[in-house]
């Protein structure tokens, strides 16, 4: 027994020291950024998203988001900034839970204790969701006072943390794929030969994008102040044509920075390899996250394919079981919940105006978190995508739903507390509940059908392909003019 314990301790300590030294280049190399794989990739990227850096007001801060969205990059950029601000490099520690031997919380505890013994002041833990019951382990460190004198920044999954990690010592943030507003602002910060050629931009258009981005940084639409909508639209509708052009690209690329960069490389070089490799890498990361959670990748992809096939359709879990997937309803619900946890899907529920609450037992809509997840390898044939108006209309509905959710959603405000849809024999795409209740219809097509109304909703916004008319009660707004006004909640980095 003693021999087994000694062997185990020896292995754990040896692996930990080696891995931590390997991951903390700044402990031994002054010009470490050029040697760091994550930061060197960012430096060579044609499309970088500048996010606000951390203020470290709370003891523990947790960042949530899907894989490949830039969470690791964000941690490394914060480490770089701390060192530039004069913080002693050896007092800053980083490790990824991918490097731990197992997914047991005891492994996490030993790794953290090892670093605390070195007298660190800042601790960055990446991919903590790989560890079972990780939030309980963090809570124990907080309650014991071991984190009182340091700042801890963690990336992970939020499910369960609201109940386990409440209080003022813990702060919660999100990094998600870029919204269209963020895409436009980021593009203005990444003007170079590659982006100019990839997006077919003239010198005048680049100037427009830069001016537009400056205006957007000072403008956002609040559903509680609808009287200002017309005024705010008039500040950016002079950029009608460039926004339309950029939105047509955003429909193809989606908001994952690495995929946007690969798309730029593809358009610039005319070589499919860059984009094909990125799509393949993303698929592998999805598979990896599924396996680490102990889920069956076949079932997950079966559900994702079914969601893709039923894009923007409403359905129940029972219908899914009966028509397409040979699994129990309980298994389907469990796996959909997992896909929510790893930020691959978002579920929107119908609203019951009679009971004034979500109708959880009725049909629901399930959207993939980013348009690129619908396209997959079709992105290489973008001309075919652009010619399919029905498919594009559904993609736009998905984009609108995801963008709307970021206005209010956080760890304590789930989507089903403010964003819904409604149906009987007809359907309203989105019901947004603020001080007033809004109906938001997506009509991304040449001809706009009659707008269906119900007595419970007085305010209607119709998001169109190009039609622009604010004179009617149902305001017709091109989707590419409306989305740039939507600013994510402050908890989105």
CSV table of N, CA and C in Angstrom, one decimal, residues 178-181 183-184 187 199 201 209 212 239-254 263 371 375 382 385-386 392-401 403 442-445 463-466 477-484:
chain,number,residue,atom,x,y,z
A,178,UNK,N,-18.1,36.4,-31.6
A,178,UNK,CA,-18.4,37.8,-31.9
A,178,UNK,C,-19.7,38.0,-32.5
A,179,UNK,N,-20.5,39.0,-31.9
A,179,UNK,CA,-21.7,39.4,-32.5
A,179,UNK,C,-21.4,40.2,-33.8
A,180,UNK,N,-22.4,40.6,-34.6
A,180,UNK,CA,-22.1,41.4,-35.7
A,180,UNK,C,-21.6,42.7,-35.4
A,181,UNK,N,-22.0,43.3,-34.3
A,181,UNK,CA,-21.5,44.6,-33.8
A,181,UNK,C,-20.0,44.4,-33.5
A,183,UNK,N,-18.0,42.1,-34.6
A,183,UNK,CA,-17.3,41.8,-35.9
A,183,UNK,C,-16.9,43.1,-36.6
A,184,UNK,N,-17.8,44.0,-36.7
A,184,UNK,CA,-17.5,45.3,-37.4
A,184,UNK,C,-16.4,46.1,-36.7
A,187,UNK,N,-13.1,44.4,-37.1
A,187,UNK,CA,-12.6,44.5,-38.5
A,187,UNK,C,-11.9,45.9,-38.6
A,199,UNK,N,-12.2,40.7,-48.0
A,199,UNK,CA,-13.5,41.3,-47.9
A,199,UNK,C,-13.8,42.3,-49.0
A,201,UNK,N,-12.5,45.2,-50.0
A,201,UNK,CA,-12.8,46.6,-49.5
A,201,UNK,C,-11.9,47.6,-50.2
A,209,UNK,N,-15.6,52.1,-42.4
A,209,UNK,CA,-15.6,51.1,-41.3
A,209,UNK,C,-15.0,51.7,-40.1
A,212,UNK,N,-17.4,54.3,-38.7
A,212,UNK,CA,-18.5,53.6,-38.2
A,212,UNK,C,-18.2,53.0,-36.8
A,239,UNK,N,-24.3,54.4,-43.2
A,239,UNK,CA,-23.4,53.4,-43.5
A,239,UNK,C,-24.1,52.1,-44.0
A,240,UNK,N,-25.3,52.4,-44.6
A,240,UNK,CA,-26.2,51.3,-45.0
A,240,UNK,C,-25.5,50.2,-45.9
A,241,UNK,N,-24.8,50.7,-46.9
A,241,UNK,CA,-24.2,49.8,-47.9
A,241,UNK,C,-23.0,49.0,-47.4
A,242,UNK,N,-22.2,49.7,-46.6
A,242,UNK,CA,-21.0,48.9,-46.1
A,242,UNK,C,-21.4,47.9,-45.0
A,243,UNK,N,-22.5,48.3,-44.2
A,243,UNK,CA,-23.0,47.3,-43.3
A,243,UNK,C,-23.6,46.1,-43.9
A,244,UNK,N,-24.3,46.4,-45.0
A,244,UNK,CA,-24.9,45.3,-45.8
A,244,UNK,C,-23.8,44.3,-46.3
A,245,UNK,N,-22.8,44.9,-46.8
A,245,UNK,CA,-21.7,44.1,-47.4
A,245,UNK,C,-21.0,43.3,-46.3
A,246,UNK,N,-20.7,43.9,-45.2
A,246,UNK,CA,-20.1,43.2,-44.1
A,246,UNK,C,-20.9,42.1,-43.5
A,247,UNK,N,-22.2,42.4,-43.4
A,247,UNK,CA,-23.2,41.4,-42.9
A,247,UNK,C,-23.2,40.1,-43.8
A,248,UNK,N,-23.1,40.3,-45.1
A,248,UNK,CA,-23.1,39.2,-46.0
A,248,UNK,C,-21.9,38.3,-45.8
A,249,UNK,N,-20.8,38.9,-45.4
A,249,UNK,CA,-19.6,38.1,-45.0
A,249,UNK,C,-19.8,37.5,-43.6
A,250,UNK,N,-20.3,38.2,-42.7
A,250,UNK,CA,-20.6,37.7,-41.4
A,250,UNK,C,-21.5,36.4,-41.4
A,251,UNK,N,-22.5,36.5,-42.3
A,251,UNK,CA,-23.4,35.3,-42.5
A,251,UNK,C,-22.6,34.0,-42.8
A,252,UNK,N,-21.5,34.2,-43.5
A,252,UNK,CA,-20.6,33.0,-43.9
A,252,UNK,C,-19.7,32.7,-42.7
A,253,UNK,N,-19.0,33.6,-42.2
A,253,UNK,CA,-17.9,33.3,-41.3
A,253,UNK,C,-18.3,33.0,-39.8
A,254,UNK,N,-19.5,33.6,-39.4
A,254,UNK,CA,-19.8,33.5,-38.0
A,254,UNK,C,-18.9,34.4,-37.2
A,263,UNK,N,-10.7,32.0,-42.8
A,263,UNK,CA,-11.5,32.5,-43.9
A,263,UNK,C,-10.7,33.6,-44.7
A,371,UNK,N,-23.3,30.7,-36.6
A,371,UNK,CA,-23.7,30.3,-38.0
A,371,UNK,C,-22.7,29.3,-38.6
A,375,UNK,N,-22.9,25.8,-41.3
A,375,UNK,CA,-22.3,25.7,-42.6
A,375,UNK,C,-21.4,24.5,-42.6
A,382,UNK,N,-19.3,29.1,-50.6
A,382,UNK,CA,-20.1,30.2,-50.1
A,382,UNK,C,-21.1,30.7,-51.2
A,385,UNK,N,-24.3,29.0,-50.7
A,385,UNK,CA,-25.0,29.5,-49.5
A,385,UNK,C,-25.7,30.8,-49.8
A,386,UNK,N,-25.0,31.7,-50.5
A,386,UNK,CA,-25.6,33.0,-50.8
A,386,UNK,C,-26.8,32.9,-51.7
A,392,UNK,N,-30.5,31.0,-45.9
A,392,UNK,CA,-30.0,32.2,-45.3
A,392,UNK,C,-30.9,32.9,-44.3
A,393,UNK,N,-32.2,32.9,-44.7
A,393,UNK,CA,-33.2,33.5,-43.8
A,393,UNK,C,-33.2,32.8,-42.4
A,394,UNK,N,-33.1,31.5,-42.4
A,394,UNK,CA,-33.0,30.7,-41.2
A,394,UNK,C,-31.7,31.0,-40.4
A,395,UNK,N,-30.6,31.1,-41.1
A,395,UNK,CA,-29.4,31.5,-40.5
A,395,UNK,C,-29.5,32.9,-39.8
A,396,UNK,N,-30.1,33.8,-40.5
A,396,UNK,CA,-30.3,35.1,-39.9
A,396,UNK,C,-31.2,35.1,-38.7
A,397,UNK,N,-32.2,34.3,-38.7
A,397,UNK,CA,-33.0,34.2,-37.5
A,397,UNK,C,-32.2,33.6,-36.3
A,398,UNK,N,-31.4,32.7,-36.6
A,398,UNK,CA,-30.5,32.1,-35.6
A,398,UNK,C,-29.6,33.2,-35.0
A,399,UNK,N,-29.0,33.9,-35.9
A,399,UNK,CA,-28.0,35.0,-35.5
A,399,UNK,C,-28.8,36.0,-34.6
A,400,UNK,N,-30.0,36.4,-35.0
A,400,UNK,CA,-30.7,37.4,-34.3
A,400,UNK,C,-31.0,36.9,-32.9
A,401,UNK,N,-31.5,35.6,-32.8
A,401,UNK,CA,-31.8,35.0,-31.5
A,401,UNK,C,-30.6,35.0,-30.5
A,403,UNK,N,-27.8,36.9,-30.8
A,403,UNK,CA,-27.4,38.3,-30.4
A,403,UNK,C,-28.4,38.9,-29.4
A,442,UNK,N,-38.2,38.1,-38.1
A,442,UNK,CA,-37.1,38.1,-39.0
A,442,UNK,C,-37.7,37.8,-40.4
A,443,UNK,N,-37.6,38.7,-41.3
A,443,UNK,CA,-38.1,38.6,-42.7
A,443,UNK,C,-37.0,38.8,-43.7
A,444,UNK,N,-36.0,38.0,-43.7
A,444,UNK,CA,-34.8,38.2,-44.5
A,444,UNK,C,-35.1,37.6,-45.9
A,445,UNK,N,-36.0,38.3,-46.7
A,445,UNK,CA,-36.3,37.9,-48.0
A,445,UNK,C,-36.8,39.1,-48.8
A,463,UNK,N,-37.3,42.7,-38.8
A,463,UNK,CA,-35.9,42.8,-39.3
A,463,UNK,C,-35.9,42.2,-40.7
A,464,UNK,N,-35.5,43.0,-41.7
A,464,UNK,CA,-35.7,42.7,-43.1
A,464,UNK,C,-34.3,42.5,-43.8
A,465,UNK,N,-34.4,42.1,-45.0
A,465,UNK,CA,-33.2,41.9,-45.8
A,465,UNK,C,-32.6,43.3,-46.3
A,466,UNK,N,-33.5,44.2,-46.8
A,466,UNK,CA,-33.1,45.5,-47.2
A,466,UNK,C,-34.1,46.6,-46.9
A,477,UNK,N,-36.8,47.3,-40.4
A,477,UNK,CA,-35.4,47.7,-40.2
A,477,UNK,C,-34.5,46.6,-40.8
A,478,UNK,N,-33.6,46.9,-41.7
A,478,UNK,CA,-32.7,45.9,-42.2
A,478,UNK,C,-31.9,45.3,-41.1
A,479,UNK,N,-31.8,44.0,-41.1
A,479,UNK,CA,-31.2,43.3,-39.9
A,479,UNK,C,-29.7,43.8,-39.7
A,480,UNK,N,-29.1,44.2,-40.8
A,480,UNK,CA,-27.7,44.7,-40.7
A,480,UNK,C,-27.6,46.1,-40.1
A,481,UNK,N,-28.7,46.8,-40.0
A,481,UNK,CA,-28.7,48.1,-39.3
A,481,UNK,C,-29.1,47.9,-37.8
A,482,UNK,N,-29.9,46.9,-37.5
A,482,UNK,CA,-30.4,46.7,-36.2
A,482,UNK,C,-29.4,46.1,-35.3
A,483,UNK,N,-28.7,45.0,-35.8
A,483,UNK,CA,-27.8,44.2,-35.0
A,483,UNK,C,-26.6,45.0,-34.4
A,484,UNK,N,-26.1,46.0,-35.2
A,484,UNK,CA,-24.9,46.8,-34.7
A,484,UNK,C,-25.3,47.6,-33.5
